[in-house]
Amino acid sequence: MRWLPTYAVQRALRRTPSGLVHLMIALADHFEPAIVPQDGAQRASLEEQQRRLGSWTQIYPKAFGPWRDHEGRPFVHTYFYPAEQYDRAVLDQLSEHCRSGWGEVEIHLHHGLEAPDTAENTRRQLQRFRDQLAFEHGCLSYFQDSAVPRYAFVHGNFALGNSMGGRNCGVDSELQILADTGCYADLTLPPGIFHPTLISKINSLYECRSPLSRPAAHASGRDLVAGLTPSNFPLIVQGPLVIGSTRGLRPRIENGDLTAANPPTIRRLRLWKKAGISVRGCPNWIFIKLQCHGMDPRDKEAMLGAPMRQFLQELVEGAVERREVLHFVTAREMFNIIMAACDGREGDPGDYRDYYLKRTRQPQAASVRSEPPKETART
């Protein structure tokens, strides 16, 4: 609970923005078609993975297509697919679903589970999977006409930067490796409520302090500020971590995790907004990064059934009354809007979905920033 003092300070200093607020809502889906809930070491057969994904891609557009944001965009997932579980046929299915407008694929990695991983192996695995996604499946994104694919990342078991002391990772320099291989943002945090990888910095958008080669380099950093463009990548994009109450007024800790036991609700939305995650100086643009395990059979009803449909209906239909402008975004689009805020851009944040990174390599548009972010963070 090392984050409680920070939380107390945030609650004292952060104020709910007055007037209209723009909500950028992204769902980081730890998407594992091979998951076997009863045994994390086992993997479902390829046939079962394809069956699960086929069911998902058929149900999802029909169930959630009617509910659109301010710009007419549907609620999308960012599918963080595990690099160590790569299967060409499954990725072909998923990438086709995304090309139809239902999300984007990014990188997820579980490693160091049986023994600490090495920096060399981690770099090799990330580069290989990055290139497979980009060049074989048409996923990921680019800055202008750069040949280097860019990606967002979530760490399996939340042990980012070897923050579990060697367990479920083992690579002290992981943040530097992410920077070197084209990672623009990490969306791992926060983990479970009492998880050992929890850090004291919460409810924040920030760039890590150098050197990125040190263990848990993400444990401290400079908050993003409007008018000050960040230079250390990947940026850390955190989800909400707040204390609220249930319907029975019992205290509860909210971390933005969507499960069968804790599906999305408008009551939870109030807590996500309460976290006040924004670029400093731009408080009316609120960034809500949620997380789920979309392929976990235990959570199928929460992800594809009545709870999610009811939430989206209430979310969209009640937005005007709550004085909210909704923007359903992918991790890439959220990053782009964050960067626009850092550059002092104003107006409708939805105009900046492709501000820095685009899904295809192309010359830079005149309306976006003229200088690229640095290729890597230097130590």
GROMACS .gro file of N, CA and C in nm, residues 87-176:
model
  270
   87ASP      N    1   0.095  -1.733  -3.305
   87ASP     CA    2   0.047  -1.831  -3.404
   87ASP      C    3  -0.004  -1.753  -3.525
   88ARG      N    4   0.047  -1.785  -3.642
   88ARG     CA    5   0.014  -1.708  -3.762
   88ARG      C    6  -0.136  -1.709  -3.791
   89ALA      N    7  -0.198  -1.825  -3.783
   89ALA     CA    8  -0.340  -1.835  -3.818
   89ALA      C    9  -0.427  -1.752  -3.723
   90VAL      N   10  -0.395  -1.757  -3.595
   90VAL     CA   11  -0.473  -1.680  -3.497
   90VAL      C   12  -0.453  -1.531  -3.520
   91LEU      N   13  -0.330  -1.488  -3.547
   91LEU     CA   14  -0.304  -1.346  -3.573
   91LEU      C   15  -0.369  -1.300  -3.702
   92ASP      N   16  -0.380  -1.388  -3.801
   92ASP     CA   17  -0.452  -1.352  -3.923
   92ASP      C   18  -0.598  -1.321  -3.892
   93GLN      N   19  -0.660  -1.405  -3.807
   93GLN     CA   20  -0.798  -1.381  -3.767
   93GLN      C   21  -0.812  -1.247  -3.694
   94LEU      N   22  -0.724  -1.224  -3.599
   94LEU     CA   23  -0.734  -1.105  -3.517
   94LEU      C   24  -0.707  -0.978  -3.597
   95SER      N   25  -0.607  -0.981  -3.683
   95SER     CA   26  -0.574  -0.862  -3.762
   95SER      C   27  -0.685  -0.829  -3.860
   96GLU      N   28  -0.753  -0.929  -3.913
   96GLU     CA   29  -0.866  -0.903  -4.003
   96GLU      C   30  -0.980  -0.835  -3.926
   97HIS      N   31  -1.005  -0.880  -3.804
   97HIS     CA   32  -1.105  -0.817  -3.717
   97HIS      C   33  -1.070  -0.669  -3.695
   98CYS      N   34  -0.943  -0.641  -3.674
   98CYS     CA   35  -0.900  -0.504  -3.649
   98CYS      C   36  -0.907  -0.419  -3.774
   99ARG      N   37  -0.876  -0.476  -3.889
   99ARG     CA   38  -0.886  -0.400  -4.014
   99ARG      C   39  -1.030  -0.359  -4.044
  100SER      N   40  -1.125  -0.430  -3.983
  100SER     CA   41  -1.266  -0.395  -4.001
  100SER      C   42  -1.309  -0.282  -3.907
  101GLY      N   43  -1.215  -0.232  -3.826
  101GLY     CA   44  -1.244  -0.115  -3.744
  101GLY      C   45  -1.273  -0.142  -3.599
  102TRP      N   46  -1.238  -0.261  -3.548
  102TRP     CA   47  -1.275  -0.298  -3.413
  102TRP      C   48  -1.158  -0.299  -3.315
  103GLY      N   49  -1.048  -0.237  -3.352
  103GLY     CA   50  -0.938  -0.228  -3.258
  103GLY      C   51  -0.804  -0.233  -3.329
  104GLU      N   52  -0.699  -0.244  -3.251
  104GLU     CA   53  -0.563  -0.255  -3.302
  104GLU      C   54  -0.486  -0.356  -3.217
  105VAL      N   55  -0.385  -0.416  -3.277
  105VAL     CA   56  -0.303  -0.516  -3.209
  105VAL      C   57  -0.173  -0.451  -3.163
  106GLU      N   58  -0.133  -0.480  -3.039
  106GLU     CA   59  -0.006  -0.433  -2.985
  106GLU      C   60   0.063  -0.551  -2.915
  107ILE      N   61   0.168  -0.525  -2.840
  107ILE     CA   62   0.255  -0.633  -2.790
  107ILE      C   63   0.240  -0.655  -2.641
  108HIS      N   64   0.227  -0.782  -2.607
  108HIS     CA   65   0.218  -0.832  -2.470
  108HIS      C   66   0.329  -0.936  -2.455
  109LEU      N   67   0.388  -0.946  -2.337
  109LEU     CA   68   0.497  -1.043  -2.321
  109LEU      C   69   0.499  -1.097  -2.179
  110HIS      N   70   0.495  -1.232  -2.167
  110HIS     CA   71   0.524  -1.302  -2.043
  110HIS      C   72   0.664  -1.363  -2.059
  111HIS      N   73   0.751  -1.337  -1.966
  111HIS     CA   74   0.884  -1.399  -1.976
  111HIS      C   75   0.946  -1.408  -1.838
  112GLY      N   76   1.052  -1.491  -1.831
  112GLY     CA   77   1.119  -1.510  -1.703
  112GLY      C   78   1.035  -1.584  -1.602
  113LEU      N   79   0.947  -1.671  -1.648
  113LEU     CA   80   0.856  -1.739  -1.556
  113LEU      C   81   0.924  -1.852  -1.480
  114GLU      N   82   1.002  -1.932  -1.548
  114GLU     CA   83   1.070  -2.043  -1.481
  114GLU      C   84   1.208  -2.005  -1.431
  115ALA      N   85   1.272  -1.912  -1.500
  115ALA     CA   86   1.404  -1.862  -1.460
  115ALA      C   87   1.416  -1.721  -1.516
  116PRO      N   88   1.496  -1.634  -1.454
  116PRO     CA   89   1.509  -1.497  -1.505
  116PRO      C   90   1.551  -1.495  -1.652
  117ASP      N   91   1.484  -1.409  -1.728
  117ASP     CA   92   1.518  -1.393  -1.869
  117ASP      C   93   1.647  -1.311  -1.881
  118THR      N   94   1.700  -1.305  -2.004
  118THR     CA   95   1.818  -1.223  -2.030
  118THR      C   96   1.781  -1.104  -2.117
  119ALA      N   97   1.862  -0.999  -2.111
  119ALA     CA   98   1.837  -0.881  -2.193
  119ALA      C   99   1.843  -0.916  -2.341
  120GLU      N  100   1.938  -1.000  -2.378
  120GLU     CA  101   1.955  -1.037  -2.519
  120GLU      C  102   1.833  -1.111  -2.571
  121ASN      N  103   1.781  -1.205  -2.493
  121ASN     CA  104   1.665  -1.281  -2.538
  121ASN      C  105   1.541  -1.193  -2.544
  122THR      N  106   1.524  -1.105  -2.447
  122THR     CA  107   1.409  -1.014  -2.446
  122THR      C  108   1.411  -0.924  -2.569
  123ARG      N  109   1.527  -0.866  -2.599
  123ARG     CA  110   1.539  -0.781  -2.717
  123ARG      C  111   1.507  -0.860  -2.845
  124ARG      N  112   1.562  -0.979  -2.855
  124ARG     CA  113   1.541  -1.061  -2.974
  124ARG      C  114   1.393  -1.097  -2.990
  125GLN      N  115   1.327  -1.133  -2.880
  125GLN     CA  116   1.188  -1.173  -2.886
  125GLN      C  117   1.098  -1.056  -2.922
  126LEU      N  118   1.124  -0.938  -2.867
  126LEU     CA  119   1.044  -0.821  -2.899
  126LEU      C  120   1.061  -0.779  -3.044
  127GLN      N  121   1.185  -0.778  -3.091
  127GLN     CA  122   1.209  -0.739  -3.230
  127GLN      C  123   1.144  -0.836  -3.327
  128ARG      N  124   1.156  -0.964  -3.300
  128ARG     CA  125   1.098  -1.064  -3.389
  128ARG      C  126   0.946  -1.051  -3.396
  129PHE      N  127   0.883  -1.039  -3.280
  129PHE     CA  128   0.737  -1.030  -3.280
  129PHE      C  129   0.690  -0.897  -3.337
  130ARG      N  130   0.762  -0.789  -3.306
  130ARG     CA  131   0.730  -0.659  -3.366
  130ARG      C  132   0.727  -0.669  -3.518
  131ASP      N  133   0.829  -0.730  -3.575
  131ASP     CA  134   0.837  -0.739  -3.721
  131ASP      C  135   0.733  -0.835  -3.778
  132GLN      N  136   0.701  -0.941  -3.706
  132GLN     CA  137   0.595  -1.030  -3.751
  132GLN      C  138   0.462  -0.957  -3.757
  133LEU      N  139   0.430  -0.882  -3.652
  133LEU     CA  140   0.304  -0.807  -3.650
  133LEU      C  141   0.300  -0.705  -3.763
  134ALA      N  142   0.409  -0.633  -3.780
  134ALA     CA  143   0.410  -0.524  -3.877
  134ALA      C  144   0.415  -0.573  -4.021
  135PHE      N  145   0.505  -0.664  -4.051
  135PHE     CA  146   0.533  -0.698  -4.191
  135PHE      C  147   0.457  -0.820  -4.241
  136GLU      N  148   0.408  -0.903  -4.149
  136GLU     CA  149   0.333  -1.022  -4.191
  136GLU      C  150   0.183  -1.008  -4.169
  137HIS      N  151   0.143  -0.917  -4.077
  137HIS     CA  152   0.001  -0.904  -4.045
  137HIS      C  153  -0.053  -0.762  -4.061
  138GLY      N  154   0.032  -0.668  -4.099
  138GLY     CA  155  -0.014  -0.532  -4.123
  138GLY      C  156  -0.058  -0.458  -3.998
  139CYS      N  157  -0.003  -0.494  -3.883
  139CYS     CA  158  -0.038  -0.428  -3.758
  139CYS      C  159   0.069  -0.324  -3.722
  140LEU      N  160   0.053  -0.263  -3.607
  140LEU     CA  161   0.143  -0.162  -3.550
  140LEU      C  162   0.137  -0.032  -3.630
  141SER      N  163   0.228   0.061  -3.599
  141SER     CA  164   0.218   0.196  -3.654
  141SER      C  165   0.357   0.252  -3.681
  142TYR      N  166   0.358   0.370  -3.745
  142TYR     CA  167   0.483   0.431  -3.788
  142TYR      C  168   0.477   0.581  -3.766
  143PHE      N  169   0.597   0.640  -3.751
  143PHE     CA  170   0.606   0.784  -3.755
  143PHE      C  171   0.649   0.826  -3.894
  144GLN      N  172   0.564   0.905  -3.960
  144GLN     CA  173   0.588   0.949  -4.096
  144GLN      C  174   0.627   0.830  -4.184
  145ASP      N  175   0.743   0.840  -4.250
  145ASP     CA  176   0.786   0.734  -4.341
  145ASP      C  177   0.899   0.651  -4.281
  146SER      N  178   0.909   0.651  -4.148
  146SER     CA  179   1.012   0.570  -4.082
  146SER      C  180   0.990   0.422  -4.111
  147ALA      N  181   1.099   0.349  -4.125
  147ALA     CA  182   1.090   0.206  -4.151
  147ALA      C  183   1.074   0.125  -4.023
  148VAL      N  184   1.086   0.189  -3.907
  148VAL     CA  185   1.081   0.118  -3.778
  148VAL      C  186   0.937   0.115  -3.726
  149PRO      N  187   0.877  -0.003  -3.713
  149PRO     CA  188   0.742  -0.009  -3.654
  149PRO      C  189   0.745   0.034  -3.508
  150ARG      N  190   0.641   0.102  -3.465
  150ARG     CA  191   0.627   0.145  -3.326
  150ARG      C  192   0.516   0.063  -3.260
  151TYR      N  193   0.528   0.043  -3.130
  151TYR     CA  194   0.430  -0.041  -3.061
  151TYR      C  195   0.406   0.006  -2.918
  152ALA      N  196   0.289  -0.029  -2.867
  152ALA     CA  197   0.257  -0.014  -2.725
  152ALA      C  198   0.277  -0.149  -2.659
  153PHE      N  199   0.289  -0.148  -2.527
  153PHE     CA  200   0.332  -0.268  -2.456
  153PHE      C  201   0.258  -0.283  -2.324
  154VAL      N  202   0.227  -0.409  -2.290
  154VAL     CA  203   0.191  -0.444  -2.152
  154VAL      C  204   0.273  -0.566  -2.112
  155HIS      N  205   0.314  -0.567  -1.987
  155HIS     CA  206   0.400  -0.673  -1.935
  155HIS      C  207   0.316  -0.782  -1.871
  156GLY      N  208   0.338  -0.906  -1.914
  156GLY     CA  209   0.271  -1.018  -1.850
  156GLY      C  210   0.310  -1.026  -1.704
  157ASN      N  211   0.214  -1.054  -1.618
  157ASN     CA  212   0.237  -1.064  -1.474
  157ASN      C  213   0.279  -0.931  -1.412
  158PHE      N  214   0.270  -0.822  -1.489
  158PHE     CA  215   0.291  -0.685  -1.439
  158PHE      C  216   0.432  -0.656  -1.391
  159ALA      N  217   0.529  -0.745  -1.418
  159ALA     CA  218   0.663  -0.730  -1.362
  159ALA      C  219   0.752  -0.643  -1.450
  160LEU      N  220   0.701  -0.529  -1.492
  160LEU     CA  221   0.773  -0.438  -1.581
  160LEU      C  222   0.907  -0.396  -1.520
  161GLY      N  223   1.013  -0.400  -1.601
  161GLY     CA  224   1.143  -0.355  -1.556
  161GLY      C  225   1.200  -0.436  -1.441
  162ASN      N  226   1.166  -0.566  -1.438
  162ASN     CA  227   1.215  -0.655  -1.331
  162ASN      C  228   1.171  -0.607  -1.193
  163SER      N  229   1.047  -0.557  -1.186
  163SER     CA  230   0.998  -0.498  -1.062
  163SER      C  231   0.951  -0.600  -0.959
  164MET      N  232   0.966  -0.730  -0.989
  164MET     CA  233   0.937  -0.833  -0.890
  164MET      C  234   1.066  -0.899  -0.840
  165GLY      N  235   1.177  -0.829  -0.856
  165GLY     CA  236   1.302  -0.880  -0.802
  165GLY      C  237   1.351  -1.007  -0.866
  166GLY      N  238   1.332  -1.021  -0.997
  166GLY     CA  239   1.379  -1.139  -1.069
  166GLY      C  240   1.270  -1.233  -1.112
  167ARG      N  241   1.156  -1.230  -1.047
  167ARG     CA  242   1.045  -1.318  -1.085
  167ARG      C  243   0.968  -1.258  -1.202
  168ASN      N  244   0.926  -1.345  -1.294
  168ASN     CA  245   0.840  -1.308  -1.407
  168ASN      C  246   0.901  -1.200  -1.495
  169CYS      N  247   1.032  -1.189  -1.495
  169CYS     CA  248   1.102  -1.097  -1.584
  169CYS      C  249   1.251  -1.128  -1.578
  170GLY      N  250   1.324  -1.059  -1.490
  170GLY     CA  251   1.467  -1.082  -1.475
  170GLY      C  252   1.556  -0.986  -1.550
  171VAL      N  253   1.495  -0.890  -1.623
  171VAL     CA  254   1.573  -0.799  -1.708
  171VAL      C  255   1.568  -0.658  -1.651
  172ASP      N  256   1.673  -0.616  -1.584
  172ASP     CA  257   1.678  -0.483  -1.523
  172ASP      C  258   1.661  -0.373  -1.627
  173SER      N  259   1.718  -0.393  -1.745
  173SER     CA  260   1.720  -0.288  -1.848
  173SER      C  261   1.599  -0.295  -1.942
  174GLU      N  262   1.490  -0.354  -1.898
  174GLU     CA  263   1.377  -0.376  -1.988
  174GLU      C  264   1.322  -0.246  -2.047
  175LEU      N  265   1.313  -0.139  -1.969
  175LEU     CA  266   1.260  -0.013  -2.023
  175LEU      C  267   1.350   0.041  -2.134
  176GLN      N  268   1.481   0.025  -2.120
  176GLN     CA  269   1.572   0.069  -2.225
  176GLN      C  270   1.555  -0.016  -2.351
   0.00000   0.00000   0.00000
